[in-house]
CSV table of C-alpha atoms and ligand atoms in Angstrom, one decimal:
chain,number,residue,atom,x,y,z
A,83,MET,CA,-39.2,61.8,-131.7
A,84,VAL,CA,-37.1,59.9,-129.1
A,85,LYS,CA,-33.0,60.3,-129.3
A,86,ILE,CA,-31.2,58.3,-127.5
A,87,ALA,CA,-27.8,57.3,-126.9
A,88,VAL,CA,-25.8,53.9,-127.6
A,89,LEU,CA,-22.3,53.6,-125.6
A,90,GLY,CA,-20.6,50.5,-127.3
A,91,HIS,CA,-20.0,50.3,-130.9
A,92,GLY,CA,-19.1,46.8,-131.0
A,93,VAL,CA,-20.9,43.2,-131.8
A,94,VAL,CA,-24.3,44.4,-130.0
A,95,GLY,CA,-24.1,48.4,-130.4
A,96,SER,CA,-23.6,48.3,-134.0
A,97,GLY,CA,-26.7,45.3,-133.8
A,98,VAL,CA,-28.4,48.4,-132.1
A,99,MET,CA,-27.9,50.2,-134.6
A,100,GLU,CA,-28.7,47.5,-137.7
A,101,VAL,CA,-32.4,47.2,-136.0
A,102,LEU,CA,-33.2,50.8,-135.9
A,103,LYS,CA,-32.5,50.8,-139.1
A,104,LYS,CA,-34.0,48.2,-140.7
A,105,ASN,CA,-37.1,48.2,-138.1
A,106,GLN,CA,-38.1,51.6,-138.2
A,107,LYS,CA,-41.4,51.6,-139.9
A,108,SER,CA,-43.0,48.7,-138.0
A,109,ILE,CA,-41.3,50.5,-134.7
A,110,GLU,CA,-42.7,54.1,-135.1
A,111,ARG,CA,-46.0,51.8,-135.7
A,112,LYS,CA,-45.9,50.5,-132.4
A,113,THR,CA,-44.2,53.5,-130.3
A,114,GLY,CA,-46.2,56.4,-132.7
A,115,GLN,CA,-42.9,57.9,-132.6
A,116,THR,CA,-39.2,57.9,-134.1
A,117,ILE,CA,-36.2,56.7,-132.2
A,118,GLU,CA,-33.1,58.3,-133.4
A,119,ALA,CA,-29.7,57.4,-132.3
A,120,LYS,CA,-28.7,61.0,-131.5
A,121,TYR,CA,-24.9,59.3,-130.4
A,122,VAL,CA,-22.6,56.5,-130.1
A,123,LEU,CA,-19.8,56.4,-127.9
A,124,VAL,CA,-17.1,55.1,-129.3
A,125,ARG,CA,-12.9,55.2,-128.7
A,126,HIS,CA,-12.1,55.0,-132.4
A,127,ASP,CA,-13.4,55.3,-136.0
A,128,TYR,CA,-15.8,52.3,-137.5
A,129,ASP,CA,-16.1,52.6,-140.8
A,130,VAL,CA,-20.1,53.3,-141.2
A,131,ASP,CA,-22.4,55.8,-142.5
A,132,TYR,CA,-23.9,57.0,-139.6
A,133,LYS,CA,-20.0,58.4,-138.3
A,134,GLU,CA,-21.7,62.0,-137.6
A,135,LYS,CA,-23.4,60.2,-134.6
A,136,PHE,CA,-19.9,59.5,-133.0
A,137,VAL,CA,-18.6,61.2,-129.4
A,138,GLN,CA,-15.4,60.2,-127.3
A,139,ASP,CA,-16.9,62.4,-124.6
A,140,PHE,CA,-19.4,60.9,-122.6
A,141,ASP,CA,-19.9,64.7,-121.4
A,142,VAL,CA,-21.7,65.1,-124.3
A,143,ILE,CA,-24.2,62.5,-123.5
A,144,LEU,CA,-24.8,63.3,-120.2
A,145,GLN,CA,-25.6,66.8,-120.4
A,146,ASP,CA,-27.8,66.8,-123.8
A,147,PRO,CA,-31.4,67.7,-122.0
A,148,GLU,CA,-32.7,65.8,-125.7
A,149,VAL,CA,-31.0,62.1,-125.2
A,150,SER,CA,-33.9,60.7,-123.2
A,151,ILE,CA,-32.9,56.9,-123.4
A,152,VAL,CA,-29.5,55.6,-122.9
A,153,VAL,CA,-28.2,52.5,-123.9
A,154,GLU,CA,-25.4,50.3,-122.5
A,155,VAL,CA,-23.4,48.0,-124.6
A,156,MET,CA,-19.8,48.5,-123.6
A,157,GLY,CA,-19.3,46.0,-121.5
A,158,GLY,CA,-17.4,46.0,-117.8
A,159,VAL,CA,-17.9,47.5,-115.0
A,160,HIS,CA,-16.2,50.3,-115.8
A,161,PRO,CA,-17.1,52.7,-116.6
A,162,ALA,CA,-20.5,51.2,-117.7
A,163,TYR,CA,-22.0,51.7,-114.0
A,164,ASP,CA,-20.0,55.5,-113.7
A,165,TYR,CA,-22.4,56.1,-116.8
A,166,VAL,CA,-25.4,54.3,-116.0
A,167,LYS,CA,-25.9,55.8,-113.0
A,168,ALA,CA,-24.8,59.2,-114.0
A,169,SER,CA,-27.9,58.4,-116.5
A,170,LEU,CA,-30.4,58.1,-114.5
A,171,LEU,CA,-29.4,60.4,-111.7
A,172,SER,CA,-29.8,62.9,-114.9
A,173,GLY,CA,-33.0,62.1,-115.1
A,174,LYS,CA,-32.8,59.8,-118.5
A,175,ASN,CA,-33.7,56.1,-118.9
A,176,VAL,CA,-31.0,53.2,-119.8
A,177,VAL,CA,-30.6,50.0,-121.5
A,178,THR,CA,-28.2,47.8,-120.9
A,179,SER,CA,-27.0,44.1,-122.4
A,180,ASN,CA,-24.0,44.0,-120.0
A,181,LYS,CA,-24.8,42.0,-117.2
A,182,GLU,CA,-21.7,41.7,-115.3
A,183,LEU,CA,-23.1,44.8,-114.5
A,184,VAL,CA,-26.1,43.7,-113.8
A,185,ALA,CA,-25.0,40.8,-111.7
A,186,VAL,CA,-22.9,43.2,-109.8
A,187,LYS,CA,-24.9,46.8,-109.4
A,188,GLY,CA,-28.2,45.6,-110.2
A,189,ASN,CA,-29.6,46.8,-106.7
A,190,GLU,CA,-28.4,49.7,-106.2
A,191,LEU,CA,-29.3,50.3,-110.0
A,192,LEU,CA,-33.0,49.2,-109.4
A,193,LYS,CA,-33.2,51.5,-106.1
A,194,ILE,CA,-31.8,54.8,-108.3
A,195,ALA,CA,-33.6,54.2,-110.7
A,196,ARG,CA,-36.9,53.5,-108.6
A,197,GLU,CA,-35.7,57.1,-106.4
A,198,HIS,CA,-35.8,58.5,-109.7
A,199,ASN,CA,-38.5,57.3,-111.3
A,200,ARG,CA,-36.6,55.7,-113.8
A,201,ASN,CA,-36.2,52.7,-115.6
A,202,PHE,CA,-33.4,50.6,-115.8
A,203,LEU,CA,-33.9,47.6,-118.4
A,204,PHE,CA,-31.7,44.6,-119.4
A,205,GLU,CA,-33.8,42.3,-121.0
A,206,ALA,CA,-30.4,40.8,-123.0
A,207,SER,CA,-28.4,40.8,-120.3
A,208,VAL,CA,-29.8,37.1,-119.8
A,209,GLY,CA,-30.2,34.4,-122.9
A,210,GLY,CA,-29.3,37.2,-125.6
A,211,GLY,CA,-32.8,37.7,-127.8
A,212,ILE,CA,-35.1,35.2,-125.6
A,213,PRO,CA,-37.4,36.4,-124.0
A,214,ILE,CA,-36.6,35.7,-120.2
A,215,ILE,CA,-36.4,39.2,-117.8
A,216,HIS,CA,-40.0,40.4,-118.6
A,217,PRO,CA,-42.0,37.0,-118.6
A,218,LEU,CA,-40.0,35.6,-115.5
A,219,HIS,CA,-40.5,39.2,-113.7
A,220,ALA,CA,-44.5,39.8,-114.8
A,221,CYS,CA,-45.6,36.8,-116.6
A,222,LEU,CA,-44.8,34.5,-114.6
A,223,ALA,CA,-45.7,36.6,-111.6
A,224,ALA,CA,-47.9,34.9,-109.8
A,225,ASN,CA,-45.9,32.1,-109.3
A,226,GLN,CA,-43.4,31.1,-106.2
A,227,ILE,CA,-41.1,30.2,-108.6
A,228,SER,CA,-39.1,27.4,-106.3
A,229,GLU,CA,-36.6,26.9,-109.2
A,230,ILE,CA,-34.4,27.8,-112.4
A,231,ALA,CA,-31.6,25.7,-114.3
A,232,GLY,CA,-30.5,26.5,-117.8
A,233,ILE,CA,-28.3,26.2,-120.7
A,234,LEU,CA,-27.5,30.2,-120.0
A,235,ASN,CA,-23.9,30.4,-121.9
A,236,GLY,CA,-24.2,30.5,-125.9
A,237,THR,CA,-19.7,30.5,-126.3
A,238,THR,CA,-19.7,27.1,-124.2
A,239,ASN,CA,-22.7,25.7,-125.9
A,240,PHE,CA,-21.6,26.3,-129.2
A,241,ILE,CA,-18.5,24.7,-128.5
A,242,LEU,CA,-19.2,21.6,-126.8
A,243,THR,CA,-22.1,20.8,-129.8
A,244,LYS,CA,-19.0,21.9,-131.8
A,245,MET,CA,-16.3,18.8,-130.2
A,246,ILE,CA,-19.9,16.4,-129.4
A,247,LYS,CA,-20.6,16.6,-132.8
A,248,GLU,CA,-18.8,17.3,-135.5
A,249,GLN,CA,-15.3,16.5,-133.5
A,250,MET,CA,-14.0,19.5,-133.5
A,251,SER,CA,-11.0,20.7,-131.3
A,252,PHE,CA,-12.6,22.9,-128.3
A,253,GLU,CA,-9.3,25.8,-129.9
A,254,ASP,CA,-11.3,25.9,-133.3
A,255,ALA,CA,-14.9,25.6,-131.8
A,256,LEU,CA,-14.2,28.3,-129.3
A,257,ALA,CA,-12.0,30.7,-132.4
A,258,LEU,CA,-15.2,30.2,-134.6
A,259,ALA,CA,-17.9,32.2,-131.7
A,260,GLN,CA,-15.6,34.4,-131.1
A,261,ARG,CA,-15.8,34.9,-135.2
A,262,LEU,CA,-19.4,34.8,-135.0
A,263,GLY,CA,-19.7,37.2,-132.2
A,264,TYR,CA,-20.9,35.1,-129.0
A,265,ALA,CA,-18.0,35.4,-127.4
A,266,GLU,CA,-17.1,37.5,-124.4
A,267,LYS,CA,-14.2,40.0,-125.1
A,268,ASP,CA,-12.1,37.4,-122.9
A,269,PRO,CA,-13.4,34.2,-123.6
A,270,THR,CA,-12.3,33.1,-120.1
A,271,ALA,CA,-15.8,34.5,-119.1
A,272,ASP,CA,-17.1,31.9,-121.3
A,273,VAL,CA,-15.7,28.8,-120.9
A,274,GLU,CA,-15.0,29.1,-117.1
A,275,GLY,CA,-18.3,29.8,-116.3
A,276,PHE,CA,-18.2,33.3,-114.6
A,277,ASP,CA,-20.9,34.9,-117.7
A,278,ALA,CA,-23.1,32.2,-117.1
A,279,CYS,CA,-22.8,32.7,-113.2
A,280,ARG,CA,-23.3,36.3,-114.0
A,281,LYS,CA,-26.7,35.4,-115.2
A,282,ILE,CA,-27.5,32.8,-113.0
A,283,CYS,CA,-26.9,35.5,-110.3
A,284,ILE,CA,-29.2,37.7,-112.1
A,285,LEU,CA,-32.0,35.2,-112.5
A,286,ALA,CA,-32.3,34.3,-108.8
A,287,SER,CA,-32.0,37.9,-107.8
A,288,LEU,CA,-35.3,38.8,-109.5
A,289,ALA,CA,-36.9,35.6,-108.7
A,290,PHE,CA,-36.6,35.3,-105.1
A,291,GLY,CA,-36.1,39.2,-105.2
A,292,ARG,CA,-32.4,39.2,-103.1
A,293,HIS,CA,-29.3,40.3,-105.0
A,294,VAL,CA,-27.3,37.8,-105.9
A,295,TYR,CA,-23.4,38.2,-106.5
A,296,PRO,CA,-21.6,36.1,-108.8
A,297,GLN,CA,-18.7,35.7,-105.7
A,298,GLN,CA,-21.4,33.8,-104.0
A,299,VAL,CA,-21.2,30.9,-106.2
A,300,GLU,CA,-19.5,27.8,-106.6
A,301,VAL,CA,-18.3,28.6,-110.3
A,302,GLU,CA,-16.8,24.9,-112.8
A,303,GLY,CA,-16.3,25.5,-116.5
A,304,ILE,CA,-15.8,23.8,-119.0
A,305,THR,CA,-12.4,23.4,-120.5
A,306,ARG,CA,-12.0,19.9,-117.8
A,307,ILE,CA,-14.6,18.1,-120.0
A,308,THR,CA,-12.7,15.8,-122.7
A,309,PRO,CA,-13.8,13.3,-125.6
A,310,GLU,CA,-13.4,10.0,-123.0
A,311,ASP,CA,-16.1,12.2,-120.6
A,312,VAL,CA,-18.7,12.7,-123.7
A,313,ALA,CA,-18.3,8.9,-125.1
A,314,TYR,CA,-19.1,7.4,-121.1
A,315,ALA,CA,-21.7,10.0,-120.9
A,316,GLU,CA,-23.4,8.3,-124.2
A,317,ASP,CA,-23.6,5.2,-122.2
A,318,CYS,CA,-25.8,5.9,-119.9
A,319,ASP,CA,-28.0,7.8,-122.7
A,320,SER,CA,-27.1,11.7,-121.4
A,321,VAL,CA,-25.2,14.6,-122.6
A,322,ILE,CA,-22.7,16.8,-121.3
A,323,LYS,CA,-23.6,20.7,-120.5
A,324,LEU,CA,-22.6,23.7,-118.9
A,325,ILE,CA,-25.1,24.1,-115.8
A,326,GLY,CA,-26.8,26.6,-114.0
A,327,TRP,CA,-28.8,26.4,-111.4
A,328,VAL,CA,-30.4,28.1,-108.7
A,329,LYS,CA,-33.3,25.9,-105.5
A,330,ARG,CA,-35.1,27.7,-102.8
A,331,ASN,CA,-35.7,26.8,-99.4
A,332,PHE,CA,-39.0,28.4,-98.5
A,333,GLU,CA,-39.3,27.2,-95.0
A,334,GLU,CA,-35.0,28.5,-94.4
A,335,ASN,CA,-35.0,31.5,-96.9
A,336,THR,CA,-32.2,30.7,-98.0
A,337,ILE,CA,-31.5,29.8,-101.3
A,338,VAL,CA,-28.2,27.1,-103.3
A,339,ILE,CA,-26.7,28.2,-106.9
A,340,ARG,CA,-24.0,26.7,-108.9
A,341,VAL,CA,-22.8,26.4,-111.9
A,342,CYS,CA,-21.0,23.0,-113.6
A,343,PRO,CA,-21.1,21.2,-116.2
A,344,ALA,CA,-23.8,18.3,-116.1
A,345,LEU,CA,-24.8,15.1,-117.4
A,346,LEU,CA,-28.3,15.2,-118.6
A,347,SER,CA,-30.8,12.4,-119.3
A,348,THR,CA,-31.1,13.0,-123.2
A,349,ASP,CA,-34.7,12.8,-121.9
A,350,SER,CA,-34.5,16.1,-120.7
A,351,GLN,CA,-35.9,19.0,-122.6
A,352,LEU,CA,-31.8,21.1,-122.5
A,353,ALA,CA,-30.1,18.3,-123.7
A,354,SER,CA,-31.5,19.4,-127.0
A,355,VAL,CA,-30.5,22.5,-126.4
A,356,ASP,CA,-27.9,22.9,-128.5
A,357,ASP,CA,-25.3,25.2,-130.5
A,358,VAL,CA,-25.7,28.8,-129.0
A,359,PHE,CA,-28.6,28.0,-128.2
A,360,ASN,CA,-29.9,29.1,-124.7
A,361,GLY,CA,-32.7,26.4,-122.6
A,362,ILE,CA,-34.0,28.2,-119.6
A,363,LEU,CA,-36.6,26.4,-117.4
A,364,VAL,CA,-38.3,27.9,-114.2
A,365,ARG,CA,-40.1,25.7,-112.4
A,366,GLY,CA,-43.2,27.7,-110.3
A,367,ASP,CA,-45.7,26.3,-107.8
A,368,ILE,CA,-49.0,27.0,-110.7
A,369,THR,CA,-47.7,26.8,-113.6
A,370,GLY,CA,-45.3,23.4,-113.6
A,371,ASP,CA,-41.8,23.7,-115.7
A,372,VAL,CA,-42.0,26.5,-118.1
A,373,MET,CA,-38.7,26.5,-121.2
A,374,PHE,CA,-37.7,29.5,-122.3
A,375,TYR,CA,-35.7,28.8,-125.8
A,376,GLY,CA,-34.0,30.6,-128.3
A,377,LYS,CA,-30.6,31.8,-129.5
A,378,GLY,CA,-28.7,32.9,-126.7
A,379,ALA,CA,-26.3,35.5,-128.0
A,380,GLY,CA,-24.6,36.8,-131.6
A,381,LYS,CA,-25.0,40.7,-132.8
A,382,LEU,CA,-29.1,40.5,-133.9
A,383,PRO,CA,-30.8,38.4,-131.4
A,384,THR,CA,-29.2,40.5,-128.4
A,385,ALA,CA,-30.2,43.9,-130.3
A,386,SER,CA,-33.8,42.2,-130.8
A,387,ALA,CA,-33.9,42.2,-126.7
A,388,VAL,CA,-31.9,45.5,-126.8
A,389,VAL,CA,-34.1,47.8,-128.9
A,390,ALA,CA,-37.5,46.0,-127.6
A,391,ASP,CA,-36.5,47.5,-123.8
A,392,VAL,CA,-36.0,50.6,-125.8
A,393,ILE,CA,-39.6,50.2,-127.2
A,394,GLU,CA,-40.7,49.5,-123.4
A,395,GLU,CA,-39.0,52.8,-122.1
A,396,VAL,CA,-40.2,54.8,-125.2
A,397,LYS,CA,-43.7,53.5,-124.8
A,398,ASN,CA,-43.5,53.9,-120.9
A,399,PRO,CA,-41.2,57.1,-119.8
A,400,GLU,CA,-41.9,57.1,-116.3
A,401,ASN,CA,-40.7,54.5,-113.8
A,402,ILE,CA,-43.0,51.2,-115.1
A,403,ALA,CA,-39.9,49.2,-113.4
A,404,THR,CA,-41.6,47.1,-110.2
A,405,MET,CA,-38.8,45.2,-111.1
A,406,TYR,CA,-36.2,45.3,-107.9
A,407,TRP,CA,-35.0,43.4,-105.6
A,408,GLU,CA,-32.7,44.1,-102.3
A,409,ASP,CA,-29.8,43.1,-100.2
A,410,ALA,CA,-29.7,39.5,-99.1
A,411,PRO,CA,-29.9,39.1,-95.3
A,412,ASP,CA,-26.4,37.0,-94.3
A,413,HIS,CA,-26.4,33.3,-94.6
A,414,TYR,CA,-28.8,34.0,-97.1
A,415,VAL,CA,-27.0,31.7,-100.2
A,416,VAL,CA,-25.9,28.1,-98.2
A,417,ASP,CA,-22.6,25.7,-99.2
A,418,ALA,CA,-23.7,24.1,-102.7
A,419,LYS,CA,-22.4,20.9,-101.1
A,420,THR,CA,-24.9,20.5,-98.9
A,421,ALA,CA,-27.3,19.4,-102.4
A,422,VAL,CA,-28.2,15.8,-103.5
A,423,LEU,CA,-26.9,14.4,-106.5
A,424,SER,CA,-24.3,12.2,-108.5
A,425,TYR,CA,-21.9,12.2,-109.7
A,426,TYR,CA,-19.8,10.4,-113.2
A,427,VAL,CA,-16.1,9.5,-112.0
A,428,ARG,CA,-13.7,8.6,-114.3
A,429,ALA,CA,-10.6,7.1,-113.0
A,430,LYS,CA,-7.2,5.5,-113.9
A,431,VAL,CA,-6.7,2.3,-111.6
A,432,LEU,CA,-4.5,-0.3,-111.3
A,433,ASP,CA,-6.5,-3.0,-110.8
A,434,THR,CA,-10.1,-2.4,-112.9
A,435,LYS,CA,-12.3,-5.3,-110.4
A,436,ARG,CA,-10.8,-4.5,-107.3
A,437,ALA,CA,-11.4,-0.6,-108.1
A,438,THR,CA,-15.4,-1.3,-109.5
A,439,GLU,CA,-15.9,-3.4,-106.3
A,440,ILE,CA,-13.8,-1.2,-103.7
A,441,ALA,CA,-17.1,1.5,-105.5
A,442,GLU,CA,-19.6,-1.0,-105.1
A,443,LYS,CA,-19.0,-1.4,-101.4
A,444,MET,CA,-17.6,2.7,-100.6
A,445,PHE,CA,-20.5,4.2,-103.0
A,446,GLY,CA,-23.5,1.9,-102.8
A,447,GLU,CA,-25.3,0.6,-106.4
A,448,ILE,CA,-23.2,2.4,-109.0
A,449,THR,CA,-23.4,2.6,-112.4
A,450,VAL,CA,-20.5,0.8,-114.3
A,451,LEU,CA,-19.4,3.1,-118.1
A,452,SER,CA,-18.0,1.5,-120.2
A,453,ARG,CA,-16.6,2.9,-123.9
A,454,LYS,CA,-14.9,2.4,-127.4
A,455,GLY,CA,-11.5,2.3,-126.8
A,456,GLN,CA,-11.5,1.8,-123.4
A,457,PRO,CA,-8.3,1.3,-122.3
A,458,GLU,CA,-7.5,-1.6,-119.3
A,459,ASP,CA,-6.4,0.9,-116.9
A,460,GLU,CA,-9.6,3.2,-117.0
A,461,ILE,CA,-12.7,2.6,-114.9
A,462,ALA,CA,-16.1,5.3,-115.4
A,463,PHE,CA,-19.1,4.9,-113.4
A,464,LEU,CA,-22.5,6.8,-111.7
A,465,THR,CA,-22.6,7.4,-107.8
A,466,PRO,CA,-26.2,7.1,-106.5
A,467,GLU,CA,-27.8,10.3,-105.2
A,468,THR,CA,-26.1,11.7,-101.9
A,469,VAL,CA,-25.2,14.7,-100.5
A,470,GLU,CA,-22.8,16.3,-102.1
A,471,ARG,CA,-19.9,17.0,-99.1
A,472,THR,CA,-20.5,12.6,-98.6
A,473,LEU,CA,-19.9,12.1,-102.4
A,474,ASP,CA,-16.7,14.2,-101.7
A,475,ASP,CA,-15.2,12.6,-98.9
A,476,THR,CA,-16.1,9.1,-100.3
A,477,LEU,CA,-14.7,9.9,-103.1
A,478,ALA,CA,-11.1,10.8,-101.6
A,479,LYS,CA,-11.1,7.9,-99.5
A,480,PHE,CA,-12.2,5.5,-102.5
A,481,GLN,CA,-8.7,7.1,-104.5
A,482,SER,CA,-6.1,6.5,-101.7
A,483,ILE,CA,-8.2,2.4,-101.5
A,484,ALA,CA,-8.8,1.5,-104.6
A,485,ASP,CA,-4.9,3.1,-105.6
A,486,ALA,CA,-7.5,5.2,-108.3
A,487,LYS,CA,-5.7,8.9,-110.0
A,488,LEU,CA,-9.5,10.7,-111.0
A,489,LEU,CA,-9.5,12.0,-114.5
A,490,GLY,CA,-12.7,12.9,-115.0
A,491,LEU,CA,-15.2,14.2,-112.0
A,492,ILE,CA,-19.3,15.4,-113.2
A,493,ARG,CA,-22.5,15.8,-111.5
A,494,ARG,CA,-25.4,14.5,-113.4
A,495,LEU,CA,-28.2,16.3,-112.6
A,496,ASP,CA,-31.7,15.9,-113.2
A,497,TYR,CA,-33.6,18.3,-115.2
B,585,NDP,P1,-17.7,44.2,-127.9
B,585,NDP,O1,-16.6,43.7,-127.2
B,585,NDP,O2,-17.7,43.7,-129.4
B,585,NDP,O3,-18.5,45.5,-128.2
B,585,NDP,C1,-18.1,46.7,-127.0
B,585,NDP,C2,-17.7,47.9,-127.5
B,585,NDP,O4,-17.6,48.6,-125.9
B,585,NDP,C3,-16.5,47.7,-128.3
B,585,NDP,O5,-16.2,48.5,-129.2
B,585,NDP,C4,-15.6,48.9,-127.1
B,585,NDP,O6,-14.4,49.4,-127.8
B,585,NDP,C5,-17.4,49.5,-126.7
B,585,NDP,N1,-15.9,50.4,-125.0
B,585,NDP,C6,-15.8,49.7,-124.2
B,585,NDP,N2,-15.3,50.5,-123.5
B,585,NDP,C7,-15.9,52.2,-123.9
B,585,NDP,C8,-15.5,53.1,-123.1
B,585,NDP,N3,-14.8,53.3,-122.0
B,585,NDP,N4,-15.8,53.8,-124.2
B,585,NDP,C9,-16.4,53.7,-125.5
B,585,NDP,N5,-16.5,52.7,-125.9
B,585,NDP,C10,-16.0,51.5,-124.9
B,585,NDP,O7,-18.8,43.3,-126.9
B,585,NDP,P2,-20.4,42.8,-127.5
B,585,NDP,O8,-20.9,44.1,-128.6
B,585,NDP,O9,-20.5,41.8,-127.6
B,585,NDP,O10,-20.8,43.1,-125.5
B,585,NDP,C11,-21.6,44.1,-125.3
B,585,NDP,C12,-21.7,43.4,-123.8
B,585,NDP,O11,-23.5,42.8,-124.5
B,585,NDP,C13,-21.2,43.2,-122.9
B,585,NDP,O12,-21.6,43.2,-121.3
B,585,NDP,C14,-21.6,41.7,-123.1
B,585,NDP,O13,-21.4,40.9,-122.1
B,585,NDP,C15,-23.2,42.1,-123.8
B,585,NDP,N6,-23.9,40.8,-124.9
B,585,NDP,C16,-23.1,40.4,-126.0
B,585,NDP,C17,-23.7,38.9,-126.3
B,585,NDP,C18,-23.2,38.9,-127.5
B,585,NDP,O14,-24.1,37.9,-128.1
B,585,NDP,N7,-22.3,39.4,-127.8
B,585,NDP,C19,-25.1,38.8,-125.8
B,585,NDP,C20,-25.6,39.5,-125.1
B,585,NDP,C21,-25.5,39.8,-124.1
B,585,NDP,P3,-13.5,49.0,-128.6
B,585,NDP,O15,-13.4,48.3,-129.5
B,585,NDP,O16,-12.2,50.1,-128.1
B,585,NDP,O17,-12.9,47.9,-127.2
B,586,HSE,N1,-20.4,35.4,-124.4
B,586,HSE,C1,-22.4,35.2,-124.3
B,586,HSE,C2,-22.6,34.2,-124.3
B,586,HSE,C3,-23.2,36.6,-125.2
B,586,HSE,O1,-21.6,33.5,-125.3
B,586,HSE,O2,-23.5,33.2,-124.2
B,586,HSE,C4,-24.3,36.6,-124.5
B,586,HSE,O3,-24.6,36.6,-123.3
């Protein structure tokens, strides 16, 4: 019998309890052990038939030598970090779904786990139910990874899909995502891109072996995307998705990393990833592109990944984690504006013909876009690919010379 403790009884915590019960027999067959949640750490009561497991004092769990695995599914950095660190130091293995914790403290917690011959596993922290952490670390180990790009947030992908395909309002779509258990406690983390940022930090840290902190990443969310932008995107056979991406420069040992809404060609594999699904493209030098796809959020998909890590730790209670990354050298993350890309620009202008001619002169070969119901004083176009910082300078001059008021600016990415 293996006894575990679950910290938190929200969407994921209750899902973990459900999966352990529902698949108890098959888990026993796979591990040769019965896994029992001895404690569930809560702050208040819940109406379930295992209330006797609820405790409100973490020390009860920490001091109980019978508990060999601690499952942290509370979210946030504190007190999650303190509880996880104390658990590892006291010889317990840890599983977490908490991407904020891994993105901020992953290097330190992996080091503690390694030094104490314990496991710190976090498959559920990226991609919900999609296996990505273990495959990236183990199955793609023969590759040098040059690039990762993904739809990493289920809530925003769900919102964009509902807005585009069902003309649902942003607010209604977000409320539905919250009811379905997809959104973070503070959904600003989803819609402003911070959640996707934490996930691309984890993937970059794991793939390239150097810790990337969320504050090193340029982040933009989806709150400024409008139905007008969606319509213009359709005119160039594109869709708008929130993308987290990172590219490695092997020669200089640097990375460029960013989270932003992006126009993707409808031919792109990521373009067809809709609803709460996530899609993650990993570019390896041996395999070429590998795509991971599945439900990126929600109670049971996430609990699936958490319980899989628990099973792994039951089978391998001593440290299996060669999974490890170190602090990054200075200047490892370079300015994202050194990337080469194209902008989608939408602007209100005094004279569309004149503004289009000026745009052609300033940017080079632009692609003019149109949409149904386009006002007479609105233009939209795609710029040619240029270093982003140069595009910014040109855009500033364009606005002043063409009397243009910027209404929409979205990067176009080639995935
Ligand atoms: P919820 O807010 O639904 O659940 C968190 C639970 O933890 C709540 O029950 C909360 O209690 C409890 N909690 C928070 N702090 C403490 C504390 N100090 N002591 C005891 N209990 C505490 O979040 P989720 O279950 O959705 O998410 C949990 C973690 O998993 C987060 O890090 C999230 O980012 C991550 N995650 C979530 C996914 C999802 O689809 N929902 C997918 C993948 C990862 P209270 O009710 O009192 O607030
Ligand atoms: N809020 C997150 C999302 C949960 O919507 O993707 C899964 O990490």
